[in-house]
Amino acid sequence: MAALCRGRHRWKKTNCLYVPTRNLTGKYDYDLVVIGGGSGGLACSKEAQFGQKVAVLDYVDPTVKGTKWGLGGTCVNVGCIPKKLIHQAALFGTALKDAKKYGWQISEPVCHDWATMMEGVQNHVRSLNWGHRVQLQDKKVKYLNFKGSLVDEHTVKGLTKAGKETILTAKNIVIVTGGRPKYPTNIPGAVEHGITSDDMFWLKKSPGKTLVVGASYVALECAGFLTGIGLDTTVMVRSIALRGFDQQMAGLVTDYMETYGTKFAWKCVPKRVDKLSSGALQVTWTDTQTGGEHQDTYDSVLWAVGRAPETKALGLDKLGVKLNQETGKIVLATDESTSVPNIYALGDIGEGRPELTPTAIKAGKLLARRLAGQSAELMNYDNVPTTVFTPLEYGCVGLSEEEAEKRHGKDNIEVYHAFYKPLEFTVAERDASQCYIKVVCKRFGDQTILGLHFTGPNAGEVMQGFAMGFQCGATYSHLSQTVGIHPTCAEEVVKVNITKHSGLDATVTGC
Amino acid sequence: MAKYEEVSVRGYDEFCQAVSERKGKDIFAYFSGDKDDQGKSWCPDCVKAEPVVRGEMAHLPEGSVFIYCQVGERAYWKNPNNDFKKTLKLSGVPTLLRYGTPQKLVEEECFKADLVKMMFTED
């Protein structure tokens, strides 16, 4: 037996008999092994039919607090899905207040029960875990609850929770391991006493009075829904909110949150977190503008200070898979290939890729088709719309105003804008000062739309249709030729006509 | 000694009784249309699925419970307000589910032995 153990042969244990897993024709166990069962990984493995043998490895390292979850990745378990459901729970809270003005006799006080909400949310998440499991089985994709790592460009090692090893060989390997929330590295008490979004969506008890550290969309969305369900919430921002997004729009989002009860500690940096004998957390921070030190107590501290790619345990350096030095993400070509032939990557782990579920899913499907020789189509990462589900939602597609100015020059762009009031806010006597639309266009020629921005209710629903127009190269004239649907907030987008250049008041008057 | 306990019930009340008497246990429930005196169900899919489900029962976890529940006659089942549809949220028969979890297989899914085995063997 030992004499046959040389070169590229791999051996798999079956009881006491060692069976070669690559026969003399060089065939592999699998045509495709996907490491990571999230949005990208599941889409890729389910699409890879055409007679291909596919395996997907999914494994969740528990958080510091011990939280873990099932198949489906971040989006299903600790991201988009629970986030949107809890955001909805918070919106209902606001709606209940509005409802009184519409005639509903609601007896005060109306309270929110965290456990009831979480039971509903977690039941839905678990049904998605199961649904994915059934789909994989149905499509004959082998599912392995193993932590995958690379041995060489055709070999994957899978490790069970108990430490048992399995070796798989594959013609092609796709790395779709995504990312996990970062903890701050220089704040005593941060890891022991704080939580991240990974924990937030599985908390059995309400987080109570919460300090959210960070100003990314994760931080603002979480702070937004916590405020909405009635919790005392503070957001601690080191510098600016929603970095990378249009800053005027970011300001409207945070202004709305402040008006509606979220506290903001601007330009502040936490120094330490201590646990008091009462169980409460005492946070000490520095106000970087005054230099002064402050303290306050919270029931929970949520770190939303960025996400790190899950590459450490993969063994990528051993294989020479090139990573971006700054971000730690995998460097990819336009066809999702890495620096090592037969190894691909997509989703959050890819350098320069949007950290969004729809792009991961689409890229995963297209890659599967290409690997099966069914298509040559590459993923188009341009014109990707997105929405931030803060209490006042913000949807956008294309360039921010600042980016458009940078690329085309301030004098070569025209910005049409409008402050509008959703009809539903009128009877409810709600403040609509931050409901706003901005269409950034090329100033001359066809006036091609470079970016579309919208804050208001159901921003995601509003933006989806406009994203198609954007994809088709819509111009300002296409927009203004489109008849609005009345009465909606979305119609205000096609009606924009005041430019920033004109200096005129952009507030829409009623019809 | 059998690895699992098999219980046979008819109707919603008997089903709930069987469940409440076995709190804390891993309960699998299979819902079928009533069988006539010849042992044949009015539900053709149930007739097809039962041997498949029974064929995988050797894989049921140790200490678990398998409840075989006849839901009622066709007319009772067709009524959208029957207790199984309203309270247990069943959408069709046959349904195989793991009580208290979102794990379930409905109708044609029950014809697939590998899916049934998956439900009995995975967490």
XYZ file of C-alpha atoms in Angstrom:
634
model
C 0.000 0.000 0.000
C 2.678 2.481 1.066
C 4.465 2.143 -2.240
C 1.405 3.486 -4.039
C 1.258 6.508 -1.760
C 3.169 9.041 -3.771
C 2.720 12.099 -5.893
C -0.764 13.459 -6.323
C -2.773 10.506 -5.039
C -5.064 11.192 -2.126
C -6.264 8.542 0.211
C -9.609 8.333 1.905
C -10.170 6.112 4.897
C -12.995 3.589 4.580
C -12.831 1.389 7.692
C -9.377 -0.213 7.468
C -9.045 -0.063 3.698
C -7.304 2.867 2.083
C -9.044 3.690 -1.187
C -7.478 6.059 -3.697
C -9.810 8.949 -4.402
C -8.230 9.845 -7.686
C -8.032 7.088 -10.221
C -5.495 6.884 -12.985
C -7.504 9.087 -15.359
C -7.094 11.934 -12.826
C -10.757 12.152 -11.890
C -11.680 14.040 -8.727
C -14.242 13.300 -5.984
C -16.185 16.356 -7.076
C -16.378 18.625 -10.082
C -16.937 21.543 -7.715
C -16.378 22.052 -4.011
C -17.837 25.226 -2.552
C -16.471 26.403 0.783
C -19.170 28.486 2.433
C -22.930 27.986 2.452
C -24.101 31.581 2.360
C -25.775 33.636 -0.336
C -22.980 33.129 -2.869
C -22.080 29.561 -1.977
C -25.622 28.203 -2.066
C -26.469 29.970 -5.327
C -23.303 28.661 -6.953
C -23.708 25.072 -5.777
C -27.413 24.877 -6.628
C -26.813 26.266 -10.103
C -23.970 23.836 -10.793
C -26.063 20.981 -12.119
C -25.555 19.859 -15.752
C -24.443 16.477 -14.442
C -21.795 17.960 -12.171
C -20.909 16.463 -8.811
C -20.989 19.281 -6.262
C -20.315 19.560 -2.538
C -20.830 22.549 -0.268
C -19.103 22.922 3.082
C -20.730 25.228 5.585
C -19.549 25.813 9.108
C -20.177 28.541 11.657
C -17.539 29.314 14.263
C -19.510 30.340 17.356
C -19.132 33.941 18.512
C -17.311 34.862 21.701
C -20.693 34.692 23.445
C -21.321 31.250 21.957
C -23.913 32.250 19.372
C -24.146 30.038 16.306
C -26.606 29.319 13.513
C -27.540 27.051 10.629
C -27.129 26.885 6.862
C -27.567 30.031 4.800
C -24.762 32.369 5.762
C -24.835 35.896 7.098
C -27.827 37.173 5.131
C -30.230 34.492 6.300
C -29.043 34.164 9.885
C -27.422 37.367 11.114
C -27.932 39.886 8.357
C -30.519 41.016 5.841
C -33.364 38.734 6.879
C -33.539 39.202 10.648
C -32.541 42.854 10.166
C -35.452 43.603 7.866
C -37.920 41.755 10.074
C -36.833 43.656 13.173
C -36.819 46.913 11.225
C -40.412 46.073 10.339
C -41.195 45.473 14.017
C -39.854 48.938 14.778
C -41.831 50.518 11.933
C -44.991 49.022 13.405
C -44.196 50.903 16.602
C -44.223 54.190 14.709
C -47.291 53.136 12.767
C -49.162 52.479 16.001
C -48.555 56.057 17.057
C -49.681 57.349 13.635
C -52.730 55.099 13.726
C -54.313 57.109 16.522
C -54.459 60.149 14.264
C -56.205 57.997 11.681
C -58.945 57.122 14.135
C -57.733 53.938 15.744
C -58.546 53.774 19.461
C -55.381 52.333 20.875
C -55.056 52.119 24.638
C -51.777 53.377 26.012
C -49.163 52.450 26.849
C -48.231 50.126 24.022
C -45.211 47.993 24.912
C -42.957 45.780 22.877
C -41.936 42.268 23.872
C -38.495 41.275 22.588
C -38.963 37.545 23.167
C -42.189 37.397 21.140
C -40.540 39.219 18.239
C -37.431 37.052 18.311
C -39.460 33.841 18.383
C -41.144 34.885 15.150
C -37.904 36.038 13.552
C -35.932 32.963 14.546
C -38.696 30.634 13.403
C -38.556 32.210 9.997
C -34.749 32.021 9.894
C -34.882 28.343 10.849
C -37.415 27.679 8.125
C -34.955 29.205 5.660
C -32.134 27.015 7.035
C -34.380 24.004 6.416
C -35.520 25.237 3.009
C -31.927 25.565 1.820
C -31.143 22.122 3.200
C -34.041 20.585 1.277
C -33.063 22.406 -1.913
C -29.458 21.216 -1.723
C -30.633 17.654 -1.194
C -33.105 17.971 -4.052
C -30.424 19.230 -6.418
C -28.127 16.386 -5.323
C -25.574 18.775 -3.816
C -23.633 17.100 -1.025
C -23.885 19.203 2.125
C -21.177 18.868 4.719
C -21.230 20.697 8.028
C -17.430 20.875 8.035
C -14.975 23.728 8.380
C -13.190 23.750 5.026
C -9.611 24.652 4.292
C -7.333 24.234 1.317
C -4.627 21.596 1.145
C -3.732 22.250 -2.486
C -5.489 23.606 -5.557
C -7.538 20.444 -5.929
C -7.839 19.292 -2.353
C -10.028 20.507 0.479
C -9.824 19.387 4.070
C -13.050 19.368 6.064
C -13.029 19.423 9.850
C -16.040 18.496 11.975
C -16.848 20.141 15.302
C -15.350 17.096 17.009
C -12.119 17.490 15.056
C -12.639 14.610 12.625
C -10.963 15.175 9.238
C -12.203 14.391 5.772
C -10.334 14.996 2.523
C -12.131 15.888 -0.704
C -10.646 16.414 -4.118
C -12.198 18.764 -6.625
C -11.679 19.913 -10.174
C -12.620 23.447 -9.143
C -12.915 25.106 -5.746
C -14.927 28.220 -4.901
C -14.239 30.141 -1.714
C -17.335 31.904 -0.439
C -16.645 32.215 3.249
C -17.748 35.822 3.614
C -16.863 37.849 6.666
C -17.510 38.301 10.372
C -17.888 41.446 12.483
C -14.711 42.934 13.868
C -14.074 43.659 17.511
C -11.996 46.757 18.332
C -8.466 45.726 19.192
C -7.372 48.369 21.647
C -10.304 48.787 24.005
C -10.065 46.901 27.300
C -13.266 44.987 27.973
C -14.463 45.155 24.367
C -14.421 41.442 23.659
C -15.507 40.224 27.089
C -18.407 42.600 27.541
C -19.557 43.728 24.106
C -21.536 41.949 21.401
C -21.694 42.213 17.621
C -24.507 41.887 15.088
C -23.803 38.121 15.110
C -25.151 38.055 18.665
C -27.801 40.776 18.383
C -30.115 38.723 16.180
C -30.067 35.744 18.534
C -30.435 37.491 21.879
C -33.024 35.782 24.051
C -33.528 38.867 26.203
C -33.874 42.484 25.174
C -30.514 44.284 24.965
C -31.968 47.131 27.042
C -30.177 50.451 27.068
C -27.658 50.039 24.258
C -24.546 51.811 23.037
C -23.905 51.136 19.349
C -20.330 51.908 18.393
C -19.859 52.609 14.722
C -21.581 54.537 11.960
C -21.808 52.024 9.162
C -25.187 50.969 7.835
C -25.063 48.029 10.274
C -24.652 50.409 13.206
C -27.359 52.798 12.060
C -29.849 50.097 11.115
C -29.411 48.376 14.478
C -29.586 51.623 16.420
C -32.629 52.562 14.378
C -34.640 49.463 15.155
C -33.620 49.426 18.798
C -34.898 52.989 19.147
C -38.031 52.032 17.251
C -38.947 49.265 19.675
C -38.563 51.672 22.569
C -35.020 51.136 23.836
C -32.688 53.901 25.001
C -30.077 53.861 22.222
C -26.922 55.870 21.576
C -24.709 55.756 18.490
C -21.052 56.588 19.029
C -19.442 57.891 15.839
C -15.694 58.334 15.465
C -15.813 60.584 12.389
C -18.559 60.371 9.767
C -21.670 58.287 9.189
C -22.194 55.945 6.224
C -18.693 56.340 4.824
C -18.735 55.719 1.089
C -22.357 56.798 0.716
C -23.476 60.246 -0.456
C -22.781 62.397 2.585
C -25.700 64.787 2.135
C -28.035 61.760 2.180
C -26.174 60.280 5.169
C -26.814 63.523 7.044
C -30.539 63.325 6.334
C -30.622 59.745 7.612
C -28.903 60.614 10.893
C -30.871 63.866 11.323
C -34.080 61.844 11.113
C -32.790 59.339 13.640
C -31.889 62.132 16.048
C -35.320 63.724 15.649
C -36.934 60.382 16.366
C -35.037 59.666 19.570
C -31.701 58.010 18.770
C -28.897 59.730 20.653
C -25.653 60.432 18.843
C -22.215 60.909 20.372
C -20.402 62.523 17.451
C -16.627 62.441 17.141
C -16.315 60.227 20.206
C -14.125 57.187 20.691
C -14.641 54.543 23.403
C -11.678 53.960 25.704
C -12.726 51.081 27.928
C -15.677 48.924 28.935
C -16.028 47.690 32.521
C -18.670 45.485 34.026
C -20.191 46.815 37.237
C -21.357 44.661 40.141
C -24.923 45.382 39.045
C -24.183 43.664 35.755
C -24.414 46.919 33.801
C -21.615 47.972 31.482
C -19.756 51.178 32.161
C -18.260 52.730 29.045
C -15.571 55.390 29.225
C -15.023 57.447 26.111
C -13.161 60.468 24.786
C -14.805 63.334 22.974
C -12.127 63.963 20.326
C -13.321 67.528 19.776
C -12.978 68.681 23.379
C -10.523 66.083 24.607
C -12.854 65.489 27.540
C -13.498 62.056 29.018
C -17.021 60.835 29.722
C -18.726 57.827 31.231
C -22.148 56.266 31.110
C -23.690 52.906 31.863
C -25.484 50.638 29.399
C -27.054 47.217 29.436
C -25.415 46.301 26.139
C -22.591 47.518 23.929
C -22.838 46.621 20.253
C -19.643 46.842 18.191
C -20.406 47.715 14.558
C -16.951 48.833 13.548
C -16.458 46.873 10.367
C -16.303 43.327 9.070
C -13.244 41.195 8.440
C -12.986 38.618 5.638
C -12.932 34.969 6.755
C -9.626 33.934 5.246
C -7.386 33.073 8.193
C -8.264 29.413 8.564
C -8.374 28.638 4.831
C -4.655 28.042 4.302
C -4.564 30.528 1.410
C -0.996 31.712 1.999
C 0.230 28.132 1.679
C -1.202 27.990 -1.817
C -0.145 31.455 -2.810
C -3.672 32.811 -3.213
C -3.144 36.556 -3.485
C -4.826 38.737 -0.882
C -5.185 42.501 -0.799
C -2.690 43.639 1.855
C -4.927 46.333 3.275
C -8.306 44.609 3.408
C -7.248 40.965 3.635
C -9.751 40.090 0.929
C -8.992 37.809 -1.991
C -7.815 39.542 -5.166
C -10.077 38.534 -8.052
C -10.191 38.817 -11.812
C -13.432 39.724 -13.597
C -14.298 36.039 -13.871
C -13.931 35.556 -10.070
C -10.691 33.610 -10.491
C -7.921 33.985 -7.930
C -4.180 33.948 -8.523
C -4.306 30.138 -8.354
C -5.849 28.267 -11.295
C -8.981 26.275 -10.427
C -9.578 28.335 -7.298
C -12.309 30.975 -7.458
C -13.881 33.259 -4.896
C -16.905 35.503 -4.672
C -19.195 37.360 -2.330
C -17.989 39.410 0.628
C -14.572 37.747 0.530
C -13.750 39.249 -2.861
C -11.679 42.410 -3.059
C -13.572 45.290 -4.602
C -16.882 43.447 -4.593
C -20.031 44.967 -3.057
C -20.883 43.244 0.223
C -24.405 42.464 -0.892
C -26.454 39.292 -1.211
C -27.856 39.866 -4.716
C -24.397 40.382 -6.254
C -23.040 37.294 -4.506
C -25.995 35.225 -5.710
C -25.763 36.426 -9.289
C -21.984 36.056 -9.423
C -22.298 32.556 -7.929
C -24.819 31.447 -10.538
C -22.830 32.869 -13.449
C -19.625 31.268 -12.200
C -21.348 27.887 -11.917
C -22.559 28.179 -15.495
C -19.133 29.186 -16.745
C -17.401 26.327 -14.918
C -19.847 23.868 -16.460
C -19.070 25.313 -19.862
C -22.664 26.454 -20.262
C -21.966 30.153 -20.673
C -19.254 32.785 -20.897
C -21.220 35.577 -19.219
C -19.351 37.569 -16.587
C -20.929 39.266 -13.600
C -21.686 42.938 -14.120
C -20.950 44.778 -10.884
C -21.978 48.174 -12.231
C -25.212 49.967 -11.442
C -25.916 47.937 -8.317
C -28.730 49.537 -6.325
C -28.896 49.276 -2.564
C -30.946 50.463 0.397
C -30.093 51.306 3.974
C -32.961 50.244 6.224
C -32.657 52.938 8.831
C -35.895 54.332 10.342
C -35.952 56.725 7.378
C -34.876 54.398 4.595
C -32.313 55.484 2.031
C -32.191 53.899 -1.411
C -29.675 54.683 -4.119
C -28.135 53.551 -7.373
C -25.100 54.939 -9.119
C -22.709 57.652 -7.981
C -22.890 59.884 -4.961
C -22.854 63.599 -5.721
C -19.287 63.858 -4.464
C -18.115 60.953 -6.612
C -19.870 62.374 -9.673
C -18.176 65.735 -9.059
C -14.825 64.021 -8.725
C -15.184 62.056 -11.939
C -16.883 64.643 -14.142
C -16.137 67.978 -12.563
C -18.583 70.114 -10.574
C -19.489 72.199 -13.630
C -20.278 69.157 -15.738
C -22.999 67.760 -13.526
C -26.549 68.889 -12.872
C -28.255 67.909 -9.644
C -32.054 67.904 -9.646
C -33.534 67.690 -6.180
C -36.698 67.938 -4.144
C -37.871 67.852 -0.534
C -41.252 66.136 -0.510
C -43.802 65.064 2.071
C -45.266 61.556 1.972
C -49.061 61.887 1.971
C -49.329 59.452 4.897
C -47.277 61.833 7.062
C -49.854 64.615 6.777
C -52.713 63.233 8.856
C -50.184 61.591 11.136
C -48.632 65.030 11.709
C -45.169 63.641 11.128
C -42.075 65.648 10.390
C -40.908 65.008 6.806
C -37.940 67.382 6.725
C -35.552 64.637 5.691
C -37.658 63.119 2.908
C -35.606 64.018 -0.122
C -34.774 63.072 -3.684
C -31.612 63.798 -5.618
C -30.940 62.953 -9.267
C -27.339 63.543 -10.281
C -26.974 63.907 -14.071
C -24.438 64.887 -16.654
C -25.042 68.577 -17.242
C -24.774 68.598 -21.020
C -25.778 66.377 -23.920
C -28.333 63.709 -23.083
C -28.107 64.455 -19.359
C -27.475 60.787 -18.541
C -28.354 60.009 -14.949
C -25.206 59.294 -12.940
C -26.831 58.675 -9.561
C -30.290 58.492 -7.992
C -30.865 59.018 -4.281
C -34.061 58.746 -2.279
C -34.869 58.983 1.433
C -38.371 58.088 2.470
C -40.697 55.218 3.357
C -40.188 51.975 1.383
C -37.052 53.343 -0.255
C -36.033 49.869 -1.435
C -39.361 49.305 -3.155
C -39.161 52.759 -4.761
C -35.593 52.309 -6.017
C -35.890 48.873 -7.595
C -37.760 50.054 -10.668
C -35.538 53.100 -11.132
C -32.485 50.825 -10.945
C -33.692 49.151 -14.135
C -33.953 52.534 -15.837
C -30.467 53.310 -14.624
C -29.193 50.026 -16.024
C -30.694 51.017 -19.390
C -28.829 54.312 -19.402
C -31.768 56.551 -18.485
C -31.372 60.273 -18.986
C -33.047 63.184 -17.223
C -35.322 63.524 -20.220
C -36.455 59.865 -19.895
C -37.222 60.602 -16.277
C -39.194 63.759 -16.913
C -41.113 62.085 -19.725
C -42.315 59.392 -17.349
C -45.739 59.996 -15.894
C -45.960 59.648 -12.130
C -48.249 57.294 -10.214
C -50.405 59.311 -7.872
C -50.445 59.626 -4.930
C -47.058 58.064 -4.138
C -43.639 59.155 -2.909
C -42.025 57.547 -5.961
C -43.776 59.945 -8.350
C -41.712 62.758 -6.891
C -38.651 61.158 -8.492
C -40.000 61.579 -12.010
C -41.193 65.085 -11.178
C -37.841 66.548 -10.020
C -37.150 69.781 -11.847
C -35.383 72.210 -9.471
C -31.610 72.158 -9.829
C -29.060 72.851 -7.134
C -27.457 75.338 -9.498
C -30.606 77.469 -9.596
C -30.523 77.995 -5.845
C -34.318 77.855 -5.791
C -36.298 76.346 -2.950
C -36.583 72.626 -3.634
C -39.617 71.961 -1.468
C -42.428 70.331 -3.410
C -45.773 71.991 -2.995
C -48.944 69.965 -2.933
C -50.876 69.101 -6.096
C -36.462 -2.712 22.269
C -37.580 -0.172 19.664
C -35.378 2.892 19.256
C -38.396 5.151 18.931
C -42.007 5.133 20.095
C -44.782 4.907 17.482
C -48.175 6.347 18.317
C -51.299 6.189 16.194
C -53.957 8.899 16.551
C -57.077 10.088 14.764
C -58.106 13.728 14.646
C -56.767 16.947 16.037
C -57.668 16.484 19.700
C -56.021 13.072 19.896
C -52.948 14.495 18.184
C -52.650 17.334 20.710
C -53.168 14.900 23.576
C -50.367 12.647 22.291
C -48.005 15.606 21.977
C -48.776 17.043 25.414
C -48.121 13.655 27.026
C -44.618 13.636 25.533
C -43.218 17.025 26.395
C -39.493 17.455 25.842
C -39.279 14.617 23.334
C -38.179 14.814 19.682
C -41.564 14.290 17.978
C -41.994 13.469 14.297
C -45.558 13.607 13.012
C -46.941 12.170 9.782
C -50.352 13.431 8.717
C -52.433 11.372 6.335
C -55.975 11.319 5.037
C -58.169 8.760 6.818
C -57.914 5.161 5.750
C -61.074 3.195 4.913
C -61.930 -0.306 6.159
C -59.620 -1.763 3.526
C -56.763 0.353 4.892
C -56.670 2.664 1.868
C -56.562 6.432 2.255
C -58.752 8.797 0.212
C -55.579 10.786 -0.426
C -53.616 9.233 -3.317
C -50.409 11.066 -2.405
C -50.635 9.667 1.127
C -50.947 6.158 -0.293
C -47.792 6.771 -2.321
C -45.787 8.431 0.465
C -46.500 6.089 3.369
C -44.250 3.203 2.292
C -41.467 5.692 1.581
C -41.742 7.237 5.054
C -42.068 3.861 6.757
C -39.028 2.686 4.791
C -36.846 5.306 6.490
C -38.148 4.907 10.032
C -35.182 2.769 11.003
C -33.228 6.043 10.890
C -35.364 7.748 13.547
C -33.229 8.993 16.414
C -33.041 7.095 19.661
C -35.773 8.085 22.111
C -37.803 9.966 19.528
C -41.541 9.687 18.951
C -43.304 9.021 15.624
C -46.970 10.041 15.626
C -49.049 8.655 12.770
C -52.055 10.934 12.560
C -55.139 10.394 10.428
C -56.576 13.859 9.913
C -60.141 12.962 8.921
C -62.343 12.419 5.891
C -61.835 14.263 2.627
C -64.646 16.769 3.318
C -63.184 17.670 6.702
C -59.765 18.151 5.175
C -61.073 20.318 2.296
C -62.559 22.791 4.781
C -59.949 25.571 5.079
C -60.951 26.208 8.698
C -60.150 22.767 10.063
C -57.895 22.710 13.114
C -54.945 21.172 11.304
C -54.902 23.977 8.744
C -55.768 26.779 11.128
C -53.689 25.939 14.161
C -50.967 23.597 12.956
C -50.683 25.514 9.678
C -50.663 22.362 7.564
C -51.064 23.136 3.879
C -51.525 19.642 2.507
C -51.474 15.919 3.141
C -49.279 14.037 3.413
C -47.140 16.194 5.673
C -44.193 14.917 7.650
C -42.911 17.317 10.257
C -40.691 17.611 13.274
C -42.863 19.144 15.965
C -41.773 22.518 17.306
C -39.315 23.137 14.445
C -39.765 24.545 10.930
C -38.626 21.192 9.515
C -41.304 19.730 7.313
C -41.873 17.858 4.095
C -45.111 18.410 2.238
C -46.844 16.296 -0.410
C -44.415 15.273 -3.179
C -41.479 15.970 -0.888
C -42.626 12.930 1.113
C -42.085 10.697 -1.937
C -38.353 11.294 -1.717
C -36.689 8.783 0.559
C -33.503 10.834 0.783
C -35.423 13.870 2.093
C -37.241 11.731 4.663
C -33.960 10.181 5.761
C -32.416 13.661 5.965
C -35.162 14.833 8.295
C -34.804 11.803 10.562
C -31.019 11.909 10.726
C -29.942 15.563 10.652
C -30.253 18.138 13.388
